[in-house]
Coordinates of C-alpha atoms and ligand atoms in Angstrom, one line a residue:
X11 CA -16.4 10.3 23.2
X12 CA -14.2 7.3 22.6
X13 CA -15.8 4.7 20.4
X14 CA -15.4 2.6 17.2
X15 CA -16.8 2.3 13.8
X16 CA -17.9 -0.8 11.8
X17 CA -17.4 -0.7 8.0
X18 CA -19.7 -3.1 6.3
X19 CA -18.0 -4.3 3.2
X20 CA -20.2 -4.9 0.1
X21 CA -17.2 -5.8 -2.1
X22 CA -15.9 -2.5 -3.5
X23 CA -12.3 -2.5 -4.6
X24 CA -11.6 0.5 -2.4
X25 CA -13.3 -0.4 0.9
X26 CA -9.9 -0.7 2.6
X27 CA -9.3 3.0 1.9
X28 CA -12.3 3.9 4.1
X29 CA -10.8 2.0 7.0
X30 CA -7.4 3.6 6.5
X31 CA -8.8 7.1 6.5
X32 CA -10.9 6.5 9.5
X33 CA -7.9 5.1 11.4
X34 CA -5.7 8.0 10.3
X35 CA -8.3 10.3 11.9
X36 CA -7.6 8.5 15.2
X37 CA -10.8 6.5 15.3
X38 CA -10.6 2.7 15.5
X39 CA -12.6 0.8 13.0
X40 CA -12.9 -2.7 11.6
X41 CA -14.2 -4.1 8.3
X42 CA -16.9 -6.8 8.3
X43 CA -18.1 -8.6 5.2
X44 CA -21.9 -7.9 4.6
X45 CA -22.8 -11.4 5.5
X46 CA -20.8 -11.7 8.7
X47 CA -22.2 -13.5 11.7
X48 CA -24.5 -10.9 13.3
X49 CA -23.2 -11.8 16.8
X50 CA -19.8 -10.3 15.7
X51 CA -21.5 -7.1 14.9
X52 CA -23.4 -7.0 18.1
X53 CA -20.3 -7.7 20.2
X54 CA -18.3 -5.0 18.5
X55 CA -20.5 -2.3 20.1
X56 CA -20.0 0.2 17.3
X57 CA -20.8 3.8 17.7
X58 CA -21.4 4.2 14.0
X59 CA -21.7 2.1 10.8
X60 CA -20.4 2.8 7.3
X61 CA -21.8 0.9 4.4
X62 CA -19.2 0.5 1.6
X63 CA -19.7 0.5 -2.2
X64 CA -20.0 -2.7 -4.1
X65 CA -20.3 -4.2 -7.6
X66 CA -24.0 -5.0 -7.3
X67 CA -27.3 -3.4 -8.3
X68 CA -30.0 -3.4 -5.6
X69 CA -32.1 -5.4 -8.1
X70 CA -29.6 -8.2 -8.7
X71 CA -30.8 -11.6 -7.7
X72 CA -29.1 -12.2 -4.3
X73 CA -28.1 -8.5 -4.0
X74 CA -26.6 -8.1 -0.5
X75 CA -28.7 -6.2 1.9
X76 CA -28.1 -4.1 5.0
X77 CA -29.0 -6.4 8.0
X78 CA -31.9 -5.1 10.0
X79 CA -29.7 -5.3 13.1
X80 CA -27.7 -2.3 11.7
X81 CA -30.9 -0.1 11.7
X82 CA -31.9 -1.5 15.1
X83 CA -28.5 -0.5 16.7
X84 CA -29.7 3.1 16.6
X85 CA -26.3 4.5 15.7
X86 CA -25.4 6.9 12.9
X87 CA -25.1 5.3 9.4
X88 CA -23.2 6.5 6.4
X89 CA -23.9 4.7 3.1
X90 CA -21.4 5.1 0.3
X91 CA -22.3 4.4 -3.4
X92 CA -23.9 1.0 -3.3
X93 CA -24.3 1.4 0.4
X94 CA -26.2 4.7 -0.2
X95 CA -28.4 3.0 -2.9
X96 CA -29.2 0.2 -0.4
X97 CA -30.2 2.7 2.3
X98 CA -32.5 4.4 -0.2
X99 CA -33.9 1.1 -1.4
X100 CA -34.4 -0.4 2.0
X101 CA -35.8 2.7 3.6
X102 CA -38.5 3.4 1.0
X103 CA -36.9 5.4 -1.7
X104 CA -36.5 4.5 -5.4
X105 CA -33.4 3.3 -7.2
X106 CA -33.6 2.8 -10.9
X107 CA -31.4 1.4 -13.5
X108 CA -30.1 4.3 -15.5
X109 CA -29.3 4.8 -19.2
X110 CA -26.6 7.2 -18.2
X111 CA -23.9 5.7 -16.0
X112 CA -21.7 7.9 -13.8
X113 CA -18.1 6.9 -13.8
X114 CA -15.1 9.0 -12.8
X115 CA -14.7 12.6 -12.0
X116 CA -17.8 14.8 -11.6
X117 CA -18.9 17.8 -9.7
X118 CA -21.4 18.1 -6.9
X119 CA -23.2 21.2 -5.8
X120 CA -24.1 21.5 -2.1
X121 CA -27.8 22.3 -1.9
X122 CA -28.6 22.0 1.8
X123 CA -26.7 22.1 5.1
X124 CA -26.2 19.1 7.3
X125 CA -23.7 17.9 9.8
X126 CA -21.9 15.7 7.2
X127 CA -21.2 18.7 5.0
X128 CA -20.4 20.9 8.1
X129 CA -17.1 22.3 7.0
X130 CA -18.0 22.4 3.3
X131 CA -20.6 25.1 3.3
X132 CA -21.7 27.7 2.0
X133 CA -24.6 26.4 0.0
X134 CA -23.9 26.4 -3.7
X135 CA -20.3 25.4 -3.3
X136 CA -19.1 23.1 -6.0
X137 CA -16.7 20.1 -5.2
X138 CA -15.0 17.6 -7.4
X139 CA -15.9 14.0 -6.5
X140 CA -15.3 10.5 -7.9
X141 CA -18.4 8.5 -8.9
X142 CA -18.6 4.9 -10.0
X143 CA -22.1 3.7 -10.2
X144 CA -24.7 2.5 -12.7
X145 CA -28.1 2.8 -11.0
X146 CA -29.5 6.2 -10.1
X147 CA -31.7 7.3 -7.2
X148 CA -35.0 8.8 -8.4
X149 CA -36.7 9.3 -5.0
X150 CA -35.2 9.4 -1.6
X151 CA -36.9 7.8 1.4
X152 CA -39.6 9.7 3.3
X153 CA -38.0 11.9 6.0
X154 CA -34.8 12.4 4.0
X155 CA -33.6 15.6 2.2
X156 CA -31.3 16.0 -0.7
X157 CA -28.0 17.6 0.3
X158 CA -26.0 17.7 -2.9
X159 CA -26.7 17.2 -6.6
X160 CA -24.6 16.4 -9.7
X161 CA -25.7 17.3 -13.3
X162 CA -27.2 13.9 -13.7
X163 CA -28.3 13.1 -10.2
X164 CA -30.6 15.2 -7.9
X165 CA -29.6 13.0 -4.9
X166 CA -25.8 12.7 -4.9
X167 CA -26.1 13.0 -1.2
X168 CA -29.1 12.7 1.1
X169 CA -29.7 12.8 4.8
X170 CA -32.1 12.2 7.6
X171 CA -30.5 14.2 10.4
X172 CA -33.0 13.1 13.0
X173 CA -32.2 9.5 12.5
X174 CA -28.5 10.3 11.7
X175 CA -28.5 8.4 8.4
X176 CA -26.5 9.8 5.5
X177 CA -25.9 8.7 1.9
X178 CA -23.2 9.6 -0.5
X179 CA -23.5 8.4 -4.1
X180 CA -19.8 9.1 -4.7
X181 CA -16.7 7.7 -3.1
X182 CA -15.2 10.0 -0.3
X183 CA -12.4 7.5 0.3
X184 CA -10.5 7.9 -3.0
X185 CA -8.0 10.7 -3.5
X186 CA -9.9 12.0 -6.5
X187 CA -12.5 13.2 -4.1
X188 CA -10.5 16.0 -2.4
X189 CA -13.2 16.8 0.2
X190 CA -13.7 13.1 1.0
X191 CA -11.4 13.0 4.0
X192 CA -13.3 15.9 5.5
X193 CA -16.6 14.2 4.9
X194 CA -15.5 11.1 6.7
X195 CA -14.1 13.1 9.6
X196 CA -17.4 15.0 9.8
X197 CA -19.1 11.7 10.1
X198 CA -16.9 10.3 12.8
X199 CA -16.3 13.5 14.8
X200 CA -19.5 15.6 14.2
X201 CA -22.2 13.0 13.5
X202 CA -21.1 10.1 15.6
X203 CA -19.4 12.5 18.1
X204 CA -16.1 10.6 18.5
X205 CA -12.8 12.1 19.5
X206 CA -9.5 11.2 18.0
X207 CA -8.1 8.6 20.4
X208 CA -6.6 5.8 18.5
X209 CA -2.9 5.6 17.4
X210 CA -0.2 3.0 17.1
X211 CA 1.5 4.1 20.3
X212 CA -1.7 3.4 22.4
X213 CA -2.3 0.3 20.3
X214 CA 1.2 -1.0 21.3
X215 CA 0.4 -1.0 25.0
X216 CA -3.0 -2.6 24.4
X217 CA -1.5 -5.3 22.3
X218 CA 1.3 -6.1 24.7
X219 CA -1.1 -6.7 27.5
X220 CA -3.3 -8.8 25.2
X221 CA -0.3 -11.0 24.4
X222 CA 0.5 -11.4 28.1
X223 CA -3.0 -12.5 28.8
X224 CA -3.1 -14.9 25.8
X225 CA 0.2 -16.6 26.4
X226 CA 0.5 -16.7 30.2
X227 CA 3.7 -18.5 31.2
X228 CA 4.0 -20.5 27.9
X229 CA 6.8 -20.4 25.4
X230 CA 6.3 -18.8 22.0
X231 CA 8.2 -19.3 18.8
X232 CA 8.5 -16.7 16.1
X233 CA 9.9 -17.1 12.6
X234 CA 11.9 -14.2 11.4
X235 CA 12.1 -13.5 7.7
X236 CA 14.4 -10.5 7.7
X237 CA 11.4 -8.3 7.0
X238 CA 9.6 -5.7 9.1
X239 CA 6.4 -7.6 9.9
X240 CA 8.0 -10.6 11.6
X241 CA 10.5 -8.3 13.4
X242 CA 7.7 -6.1 14.8
X243 CA 5.8 -9.2 15.8
X244 CA 8.9 -10.5 17.7
X245 CA 9.6 -7.2 19.4
X246 CA 6.0 -6.8 20.7
X247 CA 6.0 -10.4 22.0
X248 CA 9.4 -9.9 23.6
X249 CA 8.1 -6.7 25.4
X250 CA 5.1 -8.8 26.6
X251 CA 6.8 -12.0 27.8
X252 CA 10.6 -11.5 27.6
X253 CA 12.6 -14.7 27.4
X254 CA 9.6 -17.0 26.9
X255 CA 10.1 -16.0 23.3
X256 CA 12.5 -17.8 20.9
X257 CA 13.0 -16.6 17.4
X258 CA 14.0 -18.8 14.5
X259 CA 15.7 -17.5 11.3
X260 CA 15.9 -20.1 8.5
X261 CA 18.5 -18.9 5.9
X262 CA 17.3 -20.3 2.6
X263 CA 20.3 -18.8 0.7
X264 CA 17.8 -17.0 -1.5
X265 CA 18.0 -13.5 0.1
X266 CA 19.8 -10.5 -1.5
X267 CA 23.5 -10.1 -1.3
X268 CA 24.6 -10.0 2.4
X269 CA 21.0 -9.5 3.8
X270 CA 20.7 -12.7 5.8
X271 CA 24.1 -12.0 7.6
X272 CA 23.3 -8.3 8.0
X273 CA 19.9 -9.0 9.5
X274 CA 21.3 -11.6 11.9
X275 CA 24.1 -9.3 13.0
X276 CA 21.7 -6.4 13.5
X277 CA 19.2 -8.5 15.4
X278 CA 21.8 -10.0 17.8
X279 CA 23.5 -6.7 18.4
X280 CA 20.3 -4.7 18.9
X281 CA 18.0 -7.1 20.7
X282 CA 18.6 -9.4 23.6
X283 CA 16.2 -12.1 22.3
X284 CA 17.1 -15.8 21.9
X285 CA 17.6 -16.5 18.2
X286 CA 18.3 -19.8 16.5
X287 CA 19.7 -19.3 13.0
X288 CA 19.7 -22.3 10.7
X289 CA 21.8 -22.1 7.5
X290 CA 19.7 -24.2 5.2
X291 CA 21.0 -22.8 1.9
X292 CA 22.5 -26.1 0.7
X293 CA 19.2 -27.9 1.4
X294 CA 17.2 -25.4 -0.5
X295 CA 19.6 -25.4 -3.5
X296 CA 19.6 -29.2 -3.6
X297 CA 15.8 -29.4 -3.3
X298 CA 15.4 -26.9 -6.1
X299 CA 17.7 -28.6 -8.5
X300 CA 16.2 -29.2 -12.0
X301 CA 12.9 -27.5 -11.1
X302 CA 11.9 -24.8 -13.6
X303 CA 8.1 -24.5 -13.1
X304 CA 7.4 -21.4 -11.1
X305 CA 4.5 -22.9 -9.1
X306 CA 6.5 -26.1 -8.3
X307 CA 9.4 -23.9 -7.2
X308 CA 7.2 -21.9 -4.9
X309 CA 5.7 -25.0 -3.4
X310 CA 9.0 -26.7 -3.0
X311 CA 10.4 -23.7 -1.1
X312 CA 7.3 -23.4 1.0
X313 CA 7.3 -27.0 2.1
X314 CA 11.0 -27.3 2.8
X315 CA 10.8 -24.1 4.8
X316 CA 8.0 -25.6 7.0
X317 CA 10.0 -28.9 7.5
X318 CA 13.1 -27.1 8.6
X319 CA 11.2 -24.6 10.8
X320 CA 9.3 -27.5 12.3
X321 CA 12.5 -29.5 13.1
X322 CA 14.0 -26.4 14.8
X323 CA 10.8 -25.7 16.7
X324 CA 10.6 -29.3 18.0
X325 CA 13.9 -28.7 19.8
X326 CA 12.3 -26.0 22.0
X327 CA 10.6 -28.0 24.7
X328 CA 7.1 -26.9 25.7
X329 CA 6.6 -24.3 23.0
X330 CA 2.8 -23.9 22.8
X331 CA 2.4 -20.8 20.7
X332 CA 3.5 -19.8 17.2
X333 CA 3.8 -16.1 16.4
X334 CA 2.9 -14.8 13.0
X335 CA 3.1 -11.4 11.4
X336 CA -0.4 -11.7 9.8
X337 CA -1.6 -8.2 8.7
X338 CA -5.1 -6.9 8.5
X339 CA -5.0 -7.0 4.7
X340 CA -4.4 -10.8 5.0
X341 CA -7.4 -11.1 7.4
X342 CA -9.6 -9.1 5.0
X343 CA -8.5 -11.1 2.0
X344 CA -9.1 -14.4 3.7
X345 CA -12.6 -13.2 4.9
X346 CA -13.5 -12.2 1.4
X347 CA -12.0 -15.3 -0.1
X348 CA -14.6 -17.4 1.8
X349 CA -17.2 -15.8 -0.5
X350 CA -15.5 -15.8 -3.8
X351 CA -14.1 -18.5 -6.0
X352 CA -10.5 -17.1 -6.3
X353 CA -8.2 -17.9 -9.2
X354 CA -4.6 -18.5 -8.0
X355 CA -2.2 -16.4 -9.8
X356 CA 0.8 -17.3 -7.6
X357 CA 1.0 -19.3 -4.4
X358 CA 2.5 -16.8 -2.1
X359 CA 4.7 -18.0 0.6
X360 CA 6.2 -16.2 3.6
X361 CA 7.1 -16.7 7.1
X362 CA 3.6 -15.5 8.1
X363 CA 2.1 -18.5 6.3
X364 CA 3.0 -21.4 8.5
X365 CA 0.3 -24.0 8.3
X366 CA -2.0 -25.6 10.9
X367 CA -0.1 -28.9 10.7
X368 CA 2.2 -27.4 13.4
X369 CA -0.6 -27.8 15.9
X370 CA 0.4 -24.7 17.9
X371 CA -1.9 -21.9 18.9
X372 CA -1.3 -18.7 17.0
X373 CA -0.3 -15.3 18.3
X374 CA -0.9 -12.6 15.7
X375 CA -0.4 -9.2 17.2
X376 CA -0.5 -7.4 13.8
X377 CA -3.7 -8.8 12.6
X378 CA -5.6 -5.6 13.2
X379 CA -3.0 -3.4 11.5
X380 CA -2.3 -2.1 8.0
X381 CA 1.2 -2.1 6.6
X382 CA 1.7 1.6 7.1
X383 CA 0.6 1.2 10.7
X384 CA 3.1 -1.7 11.2
X385 CA 5.8 0.6 9.9
X386 CA 4.7 3.3 12.3
X387 CA 4.7 0.8 15.2
X388 CA 8.2 -0.3 14.0
X389 CA 9.4 3.3 14.4
X390 CA 7.8 3.4 17.8
X391 CA 9.7 0.3 18.8
X392 CA 13.0 1.9 17.6
X393 CA 13.6 -0.2 14.5
X394 CA 16.1 1.6 12.3
X395 CA 14.6 3.4 9.2
X396 CA 16.9 1.4 6.9
X397 CA 14.9 -1.7 7.8
X398 CA 11.5 -0.1 8.1
X399 CA 11.7 1.4 4.6
X400 CA 13.2 -1.6 3.0
X401 CA 11.4 -2.7 -0.3
X402 CA 9.1 -5.7 0.1
X403 CA 10.8 -9.0 -0.6
X404 CA 9.0 -12.2 -1.4
X405 CA 9.3 -15.3 0.8
X406 CA 10.7 -17.5 -2.1
X407 CA 13.4 -14.8 -2.6
X408 CA 15.7 -14.8 -5.5
X409 CA 14.4 -18.2 -6.7
X410 CA 11.5 -16.5 -8.4
X411 CA 13.7 -13.8 -9.9
X412 CA 15.8 -16.4 -11.6
X413 CA 13.7 -17.8 -14.4
X414 CA 14.3 -21.5 -15.0
X415 CA 16.1 -23.9 -12.6
X416 CA 18.1 -22.5 -9.8
X417 CA 21.8 -23.2 -9.7
X418 CA 24.6 -21.8 -7.5
X419 CA 26.2 -20.3 -10.6
X420 CA 23.1 -18.4 -11.7
X421 CA 22.3 -17.4 -8.1
X422 CA 25.8 -15.8 -7.8
X423 CA 25.3 -13.9 -11.1
X424 CA 21.9 -12.7 -10.1
X425 CA 23.0 -11.6 -6.6
X426 CA 25.9 -9.6 -8.0
X427 CA 23.8 -7.8 -10.7
X428 CA 21.0 -7.1 -8.1
X429 CA 23.6 -5.6 -5.7
X430 CA 24.9 -3.2 -8.4
X431 CA 21.4 -2.2 -9.4
X432 CA 20.4 -1.3 -5.8
X433 CA 23.7 0.5 -5.3
X434 CA 23.0 2.7 -8.3
X435 CA 19.4 3.3 -7.1
X436 CA 20.6 4.4 -3.7
X437 CA 23.4 6.6 -5.0
X438 CA 20.9 8.3 -7.3
X439 CA 18.7 8.9 -4.2
X440 CA 15.7 7.1 -5.8
X441 CA 15.3 4.2 -3.3
X442 CA 12.4 5.7 -1.4
X443 CA 10.5 6.7 -4.5
X444 CA 10.3 3.1 -5.7
X445 CA 8.1 0.4 -4.3
X446 CA 10.3 -2.4 -5.4
X447 CA 13.4 -2.7 -7.6
X448 CA 15.2 -5.9 -8.5
X449 CA 17.0 -7.8 -11.2
X450 CA 15.6 -10.8 -13.0
X451 CA 17.9 -13.3 -14.6
X452 CA 16.6 -14.9 -17.8
X453 CA 17.5 -18.5 -18.8
X454 CA 18.6 -17.4 -22.3
X455 CA 22.0 -16.4 -23.6
X456 CA 22.8 -14.0 -26.4
X457 CA 25.9 -13.0 -28.4
X458 CA 27.9 -10.0 -27.4
X459 CA 31.4 -8.6 -28.0
X460 CA 33.8 -7.7 -25.3
X461 CA 37.3 -6.5 -26.1
X462 CA 37.8 -8.3 -29.3
X463 CA 36.1 -11.5 -28.3
X464 CA 32.7 -13.0 -28.8
X465 CA 30.7 -13.6 -25.7
X466 CA 27.7 -15.8 -25.2
X467 CA 26.2 -14.9 -21.9
X468 CA 22.9 -14.4 -20.0
X469 CA 20.4 -11.6 -20.4
X470 CA 19.1 -9.8 -17.3
X471 CA 16.1 -7.6 -16.8
X472 CA 15.9 -4.6 -14.5
X473 CA 12.5 -4.2 -12.9
X474 CA 11.3 -1.2 -10.8
X475 CA 7.8 -0.3 -10.0
X476 CA 5.8 2.3 -8.1
X477 CA 2.8 1.1 -6.1
X478 CA 0.9 1.9 -2.9
X479 CA 0.1 -1.7 -1.9
X480 CA 1.4 -4.0 -4.6
X481 CA -2.1 -4.9 -5.9
X482 CA -1.5 -2.7 -8.9
X483 CA 1.8 -1.1 -10.0
X484 CA 3.4 1.0 -12.7
X485 CA 6.9 0.8 -14.0
X486 CA 9.3 3.5 -12.7
X487 CA 10.4 6.0 -15.3
X488 CA 14.2 6.1 -14.8
X489 CA 16.2 8.7 -16.7
X490 CA 18.0 7.1 -19.6
X491 CA 21.4 8.0 -18.2
X492 CA 20.6 6.0 -15.1
X493 CA 19.7 2.9 -17.1
X494 CA 22.7 3.1 -19.3
X495 CA 25.1 3.7 -16.3
X496 CA 23.6 0.7 -14.5
X497 CA 23.7 -1.5 -17.6
X498 CA 27.3 -0.7 -18.2
X499 CA 28.3 -1.5 -14.7
X500 CA 26.5 -4.8 -14.7
X501 CA 28.0 -6.0 -17.9
X502 CA 31.5 -4.8 -16.9
X503 CA 31.4 -6.1 -13.4
X504 CA 29.3 -9.3 -13.5
X505 CA 30.8 -12.2 -15.3
X506 CA 28.1 -14.1 -17.1
X507 CA 25.8 -11.2 -18.2
X508 CA 26.3 -9.4 -21.5
X509 CA 22.9 -7.8 -22.1
X510 CA 20.6 -5.7 -19.8
X511 CA 17.0 -4.8 -20.6
X512 CA 14.3 -2.8 -18.7
X513 CA 10.8 -4.0 -18.0
X514 CA 8.2 -1.3 -18.9
X515 CA 5.0 -3.2 -18.2
X516 CA 2.6 -2.3 -15.5
X517 CA 0.5 -4.6 -13.2
X518 CA -2.0 -5.6 -14.5
X519 CA -1.5 -7.0 -17.1
X520 CA 1.9 -8.2 -15.8
X521 CA 2.7 -8.9 -12.2
X522 CA 5.5 -7.3 -10.2
X523 CA 7.6 -10.5 -9.8
X524 CA 8.3 -12.5 -12.9
X525 CA 7.3 -15.9 -11.5
Ligands
XMP618 P1 3.1 -10.0 -7.7 O1 4.3 -10.6 -8.3 O2 2.0 -11.0 -7.4 O3 3.6 -9.5 -6.3 O4 2.6 -8.8 -8.4 C1 2.9 -8.6 -5.4 C2 3.7 -8.3 -4.2 O5 3.8 -9.6 -3.4 C3 5.2 -9.9 -3.3 N1 5.3 -11.4 -3.4 C4 5.4 -12.2 -2.3 N2 5.5 -11.9 -1.0 N3 5.7 -14.1 -0.5 C5 5.7 -12.9 -0.1 O6 5.9 -12.6 1.1 C6 5.5 -14.5 -1.8 O7 5.5 -15.7 -2.1 C7 5.4 -13.5 -2.7 N4 5.2 -13.5 -4.1 C8 5.2 -12.1 -4.5 C9 5.9 -9.2 -4.4 O8 7.3 -9.0 -4.2 C10 5.1 -7.9 -4.5 O9 5.5 -7.0 -3.5

């Protein structure tokens, strides 16, 4: 059977992982916040519902609940962690605050058979799982049976097979629960009865016809950043509506060495899509003069970008639609932001962030996709691997890797050092192991000695991190020989730098970029 799954999000840090695993299994799913308009749930026509974990206790004042509608839909339900406690609480079991909290790795023993544990039998089998909960279940609802236990919980998993409702007190979605992927697949395939039918190739055809329907004969503008999201967006739209699409590339002069030119060359050579390139590097440099506050820098770049994009866009007569490479993670974030007072760490800016002032309707063909799915779609569309696997690059570019005010001189120094660093990383075959690597130029000078002369030049920092989505990151452990070889090359080849350091902080407490 072909169908789809709703994941109801109660605020766990790892809910997104559930969605990714379900999609990887070939089943389409979407995340909805627990307090979403119920009509959206009704209209989604889900074949099954997963309730995520969350930071609450069922006894908290205003603790979120499973809407009755979910039970009335009469489809299979899987509750995870807080979702399982809610099931228990709302269906007549007992959840109690516990002295002993269960966090991290623990072992479950499978005590009874059920469809969810289908491939994990025999009974008595022990599996490692990852727990993260405070309250404990002391009685399961009438009609349910205990399926698995841990040393401190007799109800690590419980089920009512007739009603097709299942609870897991642990997190199957994290990698520390090795059997988790199998449990989720058992839910979608065995319990719900779905077949694997969703993949980016089939999505591509669907989305192309959706764009055609939305846009009709109108013209569409698409801003290109040089990155993969805006490029995939443009290619999909071009496949849908051909020359009704015009792309605009604003060169802010803040990209890495040669990347703006290289991207333009590749785009023009490879694709027959109208492209307007506006070299605005002078305007950006002038506007940034004397600004050293990171937030003001970001806002200045963001605003100027919009003005320039807008002025180019106004030259295209009759353009009614604006294409953006909004990803599903952005959609989820903005949905959850509506419920939480967020602290701004940095005002992110990218081409996908054009504001409503442009009064155009949006086309967002990637808004249901995760980054790895966009990469897969990019491959499907024939985008070269060198572009697909390129490290993420921030919208404000090198301006936020150059601490203090931006000048042409410092930009040249930074670009040269950055190019050497990347060259060494590529030569060492390390590029694909690293999430992001770049040079930061500090606004301080130190004394050095070169030949027999004293130098008084800038200090730069090498930064390289591993990460899986940029939300958290660890510094990359280069061999010392690599660091010393790179430092020697930078100091010898870049006039203006006489000292190189390596940043060994993780995120948190630091961030990946320095500004
Ligand atoms: P931080 O520095 O916040 O960065 O740890 C997390 C990820 O976001 C990227 N980044 C940006 N991307 N526009 C973007 O498109 C921005 O303004 C921006 N600021 C940071 C950063 O490179 C890292 O991948």
